[in-house]
Short mmCIF file of N, CA, C and O in Angstrom, two decimals:
data_model
loop_
_atom_site.label_atom_id
_atom_site.label_comp_id
_atom_site.label_asym_id
_atom_site.label_seq_id
_atom_site.Cartn_x
_atom_site.Cartn_y
_atom_site.Cartn_z
N MET A 1 -6.47 15.32 10.05
CA MET A 1 -6.85 15.55 11.49
C MET A 1 -5.47 14.65 12.13
O MET A 1 -5.02 15.37 13.04
N PHE A 2 -4.87 13.63 11.67
CA PHE A 2 -3.72 12.98 12.26
C PHE A 2 -2.56 13.92 12.43
O PHE A 2 -1.89 14.19 13.19
N CYS A 3 -2.51 14.63 11.25
CA CYS A 3 -1.08 15.53 11.09
C CYS A 3 -1.57 16.93 12.31
O CYS A 3 -0.48 17.35 13.02
N SER A 4 -2.85 17.43 12.50
CA SER A 4 -2.91 18.38 13.30
C SER A 4 -2.68 17.82 14.58
O SER A 4 -2.57 18.61 15.56
N LEU A 5 -3.13 16.48 14.86
CA LEU A 5 -2.66 15.83 16.36
C LEU A 5 -1.43 15.89 16.63
O LEU A 5 -0.93 16.22 17.77
N LEU A 6 -0.44 15.75 15.52
CA LEU A 6 0.99 15.72 15.56
C LEU A 6 1.48 17.02 16.21
O LEU A 6 2.25 17.28 17.05
N VAL A 7 0.74 18.12 15.50
CA VAL A 7 1.14 19.50 15.84
C VAL A 7 1.00 19.98 16.95
O VAL A 7 1.76 20.38 17.84
N THR A 8 -0.43 19.74 17.26
CA THR A 8 -0.79 20.01 18.74
C THR A 8 -0.09 19.17 19.81
O THR A 8 0.02 19.82 20.89
N ALA A 9 0.22 18.18 19.75
CA ALA A 9 0.89 17.51 20.57
C ALA A 9 2.36 18.15 20.97
O ALA A 9 3.05 18.04 21.95
N SER A 10 2.88 18.38 19.84
CA SER A 10 4.29 19.22 19.71
C SER A 10 4.16 20.46 20.53
O SER A 10 5.30 20.66 21.01
N LEU A 11 3.09 20.86 20.60
CA LEU A 11 3.01 22.19 21.17
C LEU A 11 2.49 22.40 22.65
O LEU A 11 2.87 23.03 23.32
N SER A 12 2.24 21.12 23.02
CA SER A 12 1.82 20.60 24.37
C SER A 12 2.97 20.38 25.45
O SER A 12 3.80 20.26 25.04
N PRO A 13 2.48 20.32 26.67
CA PRO A 13 3.73 19.74 27.70
C PRO A 13 4.08 18.22 27.33
O PRO A 13 5.00 17.90 27.83
N LEU A 14 3.48 17.53 26.45
CA LEU A 14 3.93 16.24 25.97
C LEU A 14 5.22 16.40 25.31
O LEU A 14 5.94 15.58 25.40
N ALA A 15 5.50 17.63 24.79
CA ALA A 15 6.82 17.63 24.19
C ALA A 15 8.00 17.50 24.74
O ALA A 15 9.14 17.27 24.47
N ASP A 16 7.76 17.93 26.18
CA ASP A 16 8.86 17.83 27.20
C ASP A 16 8.88 16.68 27.89
O ASP A 16 9.50 16.57 28.94
N SER A 17 8.05 15.57 27.85
CA SER A 17 7.87 14.41 28.32
C SER A 17 9.22 13.32 28.27
O SER A 17 9.02 12.48 29.42
N GLY A 18 9.88 13.67 27.45
CA GLY A 18 10.89 12.64 27.18
C GLY A 18 12.09 12.97 26.09
O GLY A 18 11.84 13.92 25.66
N PRO A 19 13.06 12.02 26.17
CA PRO A 19 14.42 12.69 25.21
C PRO A 19 14.18 12.37 23.99
O PRO A 19 14.64 13.12 23.08
N HIS A 20 12.93 11.52 23.61
CA HIS A 20 12.70 11.28 21.93
C HIS A 20 11.34 11.90 21.65
O HIS A 20 10.97 11.31 20.55
N THR A 21 10.89 12.99 22.30
CA THR A 21 9.75 13.54 21.77
C THR A 21 10.08 14.66 20.77
O THR A 21 11.20 15.29 20.96
N ASN A 22 8.90 15.00 19.98
CA ASN A 22 9.49 16.13 19.24
C ASN A 22 8.84 17.36 19.49
O ASN A 22 7.68 17.47 19.98
N LYS A 23 9.53 18.42 19.48
CA LYS A 23 9.06 19.87 19.75
C LYS A 23 8.83 20.54 18.62
O LYS A 23 8.83 20.04 17.39
N PHE A 24 7.68 21.66 18.67
CA PHE A 24 7.28 22.09 17.53
C PHE A 24 8.43 22.79 16.75
O PHE A 24 9.21 23.37 17.11
N GLY A 25 8.22 22.71 15.23
CA GLY A 25 9.21 23.22 14.34
C GLY A 25 10.41 22.39 14.30
O GLY A 25 11.17 22.85 13.19
N THR A 26 10.60 21.49 14.86
CA THR A 26 11.89 20.65 14.66
C THR A 26 11.88 19.56 13.56
O THR A 26 10.80 19.65 12.90
N LEU A 27 12.88 19.10 13.11
CA LEU A 27 13.05 18.19 12.09
C LEU A 27 11.98 17.16 12.17
O LEU A 27 11.38 16.51 11.28
N GLY A 28 12.22 16.57 13.47
CA GLY A 28 11.58 15.39 13.73
C GLY A 28 10.15 15.42 13.78
O GLY A 28 9.46 14.77 13.19
N MET A 29 9.80 16.73 14.08
CA MET A 29 7.83 16.73 13.92
C MET A 29 7.89 16.80 12.45
O MET A 29 6.62 16.20 11.81
N TRP A 30 8.57 17.83 11.66
CA TRP A 30 8.12 17.64 10.10
C TRP A 30 8.26 16.11 9.41
O TRP A 30 7.67 15.94 8.46
N ALA A 31 9.21 15.38 9.73
CA ALA A 31 9.45 14.08 9.28
C ALA A 31 8.33 13.12 10.01
O ALA A 31 7.67 12.39 8.89
N GLU A 32 7.84 13.23 11.02
CA GLU A 32 6.45 12.65 11.36
C GLU A 32 5.36 13.06 10.41
O GLU A 32 4.64 12.19 10.11
N ILE A 33 5.06 14.21 10.21
CA ILE A 33 4.17 14.70 9.39
C ILE A 33 4.16 14.18 7.95
O ILE A 33 3.27 13.84 7.19
N GLY A 34 5.24 14.06 7.40
CA GLY A 34 5.61 13.94 6.14
C GLY A 34 5.43 12.36 6.06
O GLY A 34 4.74 11.66 5.12
N THR A 35 5.69 11.44 7.15
CA THR A 35 5.45 10.02 6.98
C THR A 35 4.02 9.86 7.33
O THR A 35 3.53 8.85 6.27
N VAL A 36 3.32 10.55 7.78
CA VAL A 36 1.83 10.29 7.82
C VAL A 36 1.21 10.65 6.69
O VAL A 36 0.50 10.02 6.15
N LEU A 37 1.74 11.87 5.68
CA LEU A 37 1.02 12.19 4.61
C LEU A 37 1.66 11.25 3.69
O LEU A 37 0.79 10.72 2.75
N ILE A 38 2.71 10.67 3.57
CA ILE A 38 3.02 9.61 2.45
C ILE A 38 2.28 8.40 2.73
O ILE A 38 1.79 7.69 1.79
N PHE A 39 2.17 7.83 3.97
CA PHE A 39 1.25 6.61 4.24
C PHE A 39 -0.31 6.94 3.70
O PHE A 39 -0.96 5.92 3.69
N TYR A 40 -0.74 7.78 3.99
CA TYR A 40 -2.10 8.34 3.54
C TYR A 40 -2.46 8.74 1.87
O TYR A 40 -2.97 8.26 1.31
N MET A 41 -1.41 9.47 1.36
CA MET A 41 -1.51 10.09 0.09
C MET A 41 -0.97 8.81 -0.96
O MET A 41 -1.66 8.73 -2.14
N LEU A 42 -0.22 7.97 -0.81
CA LEU A 42 0.09 6.84 -1.78
C LEU A 42 -1.17 5.97 -1.99
O LEU A 42 -1.43 5.79 -3.29
N PRO A 43 -1.80 5.57 -0.95
CA PRO A 43 -3.00 4.75 -1.18
C PRO A 43 -4.34 5.50 -1.78
O PRO A 43 -5.00 5.27 -2.84
N LEU A 44 -4.06 6.75 -1.44
CA LEU A 44 -5.19 7.80 -1.82
C LEU A 44 -5.04 8.16 -3.40
O LEU A 44 -5.99 7.95 -4.14
N ALA A 45 -3.73 7.90 -3.82
CA ALA A 45 -3.37 8.44 -5.34
C ALA A 45 -3.79 7.02 -5.99
O ALA A 45 -4.33 7.13 -7.23
N VAL A 46 -3.45 5.88 -5.48
CA VAL A 46 -3.85 4.67 -6.13
C VAL A 46 -5.43 4.42 -6.42
O VAL A 46 -5.98 4.07 -7.52
N PHE A 47 -6.16 5.02 -5.17
CA PHE A 47 -7.71 4.84 -5.37
C PHE A 47 -8.31 5.87 -6.40
O PHE A 47 -8.99 5.61 -7.09
N MET A 48 -7.56 7.16 -6.52
CA MET A 48 -8.24 8.08 -7.46
C MET A 48 -7.82 7.72 -8.68
O MET A 48 -8.44 8.43 -9.77
N THR A 49 -6.69 6.94 -8.95
CA THR A 49 -6.44 6.21 -10.41
C THR A 49 -7.63 5.48 -10.98
O THR A 49 -7.67 5.06 -12.16
N GLY A 50 -8.40 4.95 -10.03
CA GLY A 50 -9.79 4.16 -10.54
C GLY A 50 -9.62 2.71 -10.01
O GLY A 50 -10.39 1.85 -10.30
N PHE A 51 -8.72 2.48 -9.12
CA PHE A 51 -8.54 1.09 -8.38
C PHE A 51 -9.52 0.84 -7.47
O PHE A 51 -9.32 1.19 -6.36
N ASP A 52 -10.67 0.53 -7.76
CA ASP A 52 -12.00 0.51 -6.88
C ASP A 52 -11.73 -0.19 -5.54
O ASP A 52 -11.86 -0.06 -4.44
N ALA A 53 -10.96 -1.34 -5.69
CA ALA A 53 -10.60 -2.02 -4.55
C ALA A 53 -9.89 -1.69 -3.50
O ALA A 53 -9.63 -1.92 -2.44
N MET A 54 -9.15 -0.38 -3.84
CA MET A 54 -8.27 0.28 -2.77
C MET A 54 -9.23 0.90 -1.92
O MET A 54 -8.83 1.35 -0.84
N LYS A 55 -10.49 1.02 -2.11
CA LYS A 55 -11.28 1.56 -1.02
C LYS A 55 -11.36 0.83 0.35
O LYS A 55 -11.48 1.29 1.32
N PHE A 56 -10.92 -0.47 0.23
CA PHE A 56 -11.00 -1.47 1.29
C PHE A 56 -9.63 -1.13 1.99
O PHE A 56 -9.48 -0.97 3.36
N GLY A 57 -8.61 -1.01 1.36
CA GLY A 57 -7.50 -0.36 1.96
C GLY A 57 -7.43 0.95 2.53
O GLY A 57 -6.81 0.91 3.64
N MET A 58 -8.01 1.80 1.93
CA MET A 58 -8.17 3.14 2.48
C MET A 58 -9.21 3.14 3.80
O MET A 58 -8.65 3.79 4.91
N ALA A 59 -10.00 2.30 3.87
CA ALA A 59 -11.08 1.96 5.13
C ALA A 59 -10.05 1.55 6.09
O ALA A 59 -10.23 1.62 7.26
N VAL A 60 -9.33 0.68 5.85
CA VAL A 60 -8.09 0.02 6.81
C VAL A 60 -7.36 1.04 7.47
O VAL A 60 -7.05 1.18 8.63
N LEU A 61 -6.77 1.73 6.33
CA LEU A 61 -5.82 2.73 7.05
C LEU A 61 -6.53 3.91 7.76
O LEU A 61 -6.09 4.35 8.90
N CYS A 62 -7.77 4.50 7.37
CA CYS A 62 -8.49 5.36 8.39
C CYS A 62 -9.15 4.65 9.50
O CYS A 62 -9.07 5.50 10.46
N GLY A 63 -9.22 3.24 9.46
CA GLY A 63 -9.69 2.87 10.90
C GLY A 63 -8.46 2.60 11.80
O GLY A 63 -8.74 3.08 12.89
N ILE A 64 -7.41 2.47 11.17
CA ILE A 64 -6.20 2.41 12.23
C ILE A 64 -5.75 3.78 12.73
O ILE A 64 -5.46 3.96 13.91
N GLY A 65 -6.05 4.89 11.86
CA GLY A 65 -5.88 6.11 12.27
C GLY A 65 -6.87 6.38 13.54
O GLY A 65 -6.45 7.27 14.32
N LEU A 66 -7.85 6.30 13.32
CA LEU A 66 -8.95 6.45 14.24
C LEU A 66 -8.83 5.74 15.46
O LEU A 66 -9.02 6.05 16.42
N LEU A 67 -8.18 4.37 15.50
CA LEU A 67 -8.00 3.73 16.57
C LEU A 67 -6.82 4.30 17.28
O LEU A 67 -7.14 4.36 18.42
N ILE A 68 -5.87 4.92 16.67
CA ILE A 68 -4.76 5.24 17.23
C ILE A 68 -5.13 6.48 18.13
O ILE A 68 -4.86 7.01 18.98
N ALA A 69 -6.13 7.52 17.19
CA ALA A 69 -6.53 8.56 17.85
C ALA A 69 -7.45 8.38 19.06
O ALA A 69 -7.23 8.99 20.20
N VAL A 70 -8.13 7.30 19.02
CA VAL A 70 -9.09 7.07 20.09
C VAL A 70 -8.21 6.49 21.49
O VAL A 70 -8.65 6.58 22.64
N THR A 71 -7.41 5.63 21.17
CA THR A 71 -6.48 5.33 21.98
C THR A 71 -5.55 6.30 22.68
O THR A 71 -5.27 6.29 23.97
N MET A 72 -5.23 7.45 21.94
CA MET A 72 -4.23 8.46 22.49
C MET A 72 -5.16 9.14 23.47
O MET A 72 -4.71 9.86 24.30
N ILE A 73 -6.43 9.23 23.60
CA ILE A 73 -7.23 10.17 24.07
C ILE A 73 -6.99 9.88 25.76
O ILE A 73 -6.87 10.56 26.73
N PRO A 74 -7.23 8.57 26.19
CA PRO A 74 -7.07 8.26 27.61
C PRO A 74 -5.58 8.25 28.04
O PRO A 74 -5.29 8.75 29.02
N VAL A 75 -4.95 7.97 27.00
CA VAL A 75 -3.28 8.08 27.36
C VAL A 75 -2.77 9.51 27.81
O VAL A 75 -2.05 9.70 28.72
N VAL A 76 -3.37 10.38 26.92
CA VAL A 76 -3.15 11.72 27.30
C VAL A 76 -3.57 12.38 28.50
O VAL A 76 -3.07 13.05 29.37
N VAL A 77 -4.89 11.82 28.56
CA VAL A 77 -5.69 12.31 30.05
C VAL A 77 -4.79 11.72 31.28
O VAL A 77 -4.71 12.33 32.11
N LEU A 78 -4.43 10.49 31.20
CA LEU A 78 -3.67 9.83 32.43
C LEU A 78 -2.27 10.47 32.51
O LEU A 78 -1.71 10.75 33.70
N ILE A 79 -1.51 11.07 31.49
CA ILE A 79 -0.07 11.64 31.41
C ILE A 79 -0.70 13.11 32.24
O ILE A 79 0.19 13.42 33.08
N GLY A 80 -1.49 13.67 31.48
CA GLY A 80 -1.87 14.81 32.27
C GLY A 80 -2.35 14.96 33.61
O GLY A 80 -2.06 15.96 34.53
N ALA A 81 -2.98 13.71 33.87
CA ALA A 81 -3.65 13.59 35.53
C ALA A 81 -2.12 13.43 36.42
O ALA A 81 -2.41 14.00 37.27
N PHE A 82 -1.21 12.58 35.85
CA PHE A 82 -0.24 12.34 36.86
C PHE A 82 1.04 13.37 36.81
O PHE A 82 1.74 13.25 37.96
N GLY A 83 0.98 14.19 35.74
CA GLY A 83 1.94 15.02 35.57
C GLY A 83 1.49 16.53 36.06
O GLY A 83 2.06 17.39 36.36
N GLY A 84 0.14 16.55 36.38
CA GLY A 84 -0.10 17.78 37.06
C GLY A 84 -0.68 18.77 35.98
O GLY A 84 -0.79 20.00 36.39
N TYR A 85 -0.75 18.43 35.08
CA TYR A 85 -0.75 19.60 33.88
C TYR A 85 -2.01 19.09 32.99
O TYR A 85 -2.11 19.38 31.80
N ALA A 86 -2.99 18.50 33.62
CA ALA A 86 -4.19 18.05 32.76
C ALA A 86 -4.89 19.24 31.86
O ALA A 86 -5.36 19.10 31.00
N SER A 87 -5.04 20.29 32.50
CA SER A 87 -5.80 21.47 31.60
C SER A 87 -5.02 21.71 30.45
O SER A 87 -5.43 22.30 29.32
N ALA A 88 -3.67 21.75 30.63
CA ALA A 88 -2.92 22.14 29.33
C ALA A 88 -2.96 20.90 28.22
O ALA A 88 -2.69 21.55 26.91
N LEU A 89 -3.52 19.81 28.35
CA LEU A 89 -3.31 18.83 27.35
C LEU A 89 -4.89 18.90 26.96
O LEU A 89 -5.21 17.52 26.06
N LEU A 90 -5.89 19.52 27.20
CA LEU A 90 -7.20 19.06 26.67
C LEU A 90 -7.35 19.64 25.53
O LEU A 90 -8.29 18.93 24.69
N GLY A 91 -6.82 20.37 24.51
CA GLY A 91 -6.54 20.58 23.37
C GLY A 91 -5.80 19.41 22.62
O GLY A 91 -6.70 19.16 21.57
N VAL A 92 -4.97 18.58 23.07
CA VAL A 92 -4.61 17.46 22.48
C VAL A 92 -5.78 16.36 22.62
O VAL A 92 -6.17 15.80 21.62
N ALA A 93 -6.33 16.21 23.75
CA ALA A 93 -7.35 15.39 23.87
C ALA A 93 -8.70 15.63 23.03
O ALA A 93 -9.19 14.60 22.92
N SER A 94 -9.02 16.80 23.15
CA SER A 94 -10.30 17.12 22.11
C SER A 94 -10.12 17.12 20.91
O SER A 94 -10.72 16.69 20.22
N LEU A 95 -8.83 17.11 20.32
CA LEU A 95 -8.90 17.15 18.97
C LEU A 95 -8.76 15.76 18.55
O LEU A 95 -9.37 15.59 17.32
#
């Protein structure tokens, strides 16, 4: 879910909002996706090896991801409202 949010944001007008934003298909976008996958896959691999206490670590990481996603919705809506392209950001906010 978080990786698809990164891709959707890189396709939206948010990709043109600043000098350090990632456009679709650039190395920066792929680096962000790789970073997210590494931060999720390493604890998942530890959990899958049978270390049951890692379920708490996975719960914390998933909670942080959900908190980031919930926080991004009002920010994206505000950026769209002030930028004049709110309808173009509906895909990012709904994802």
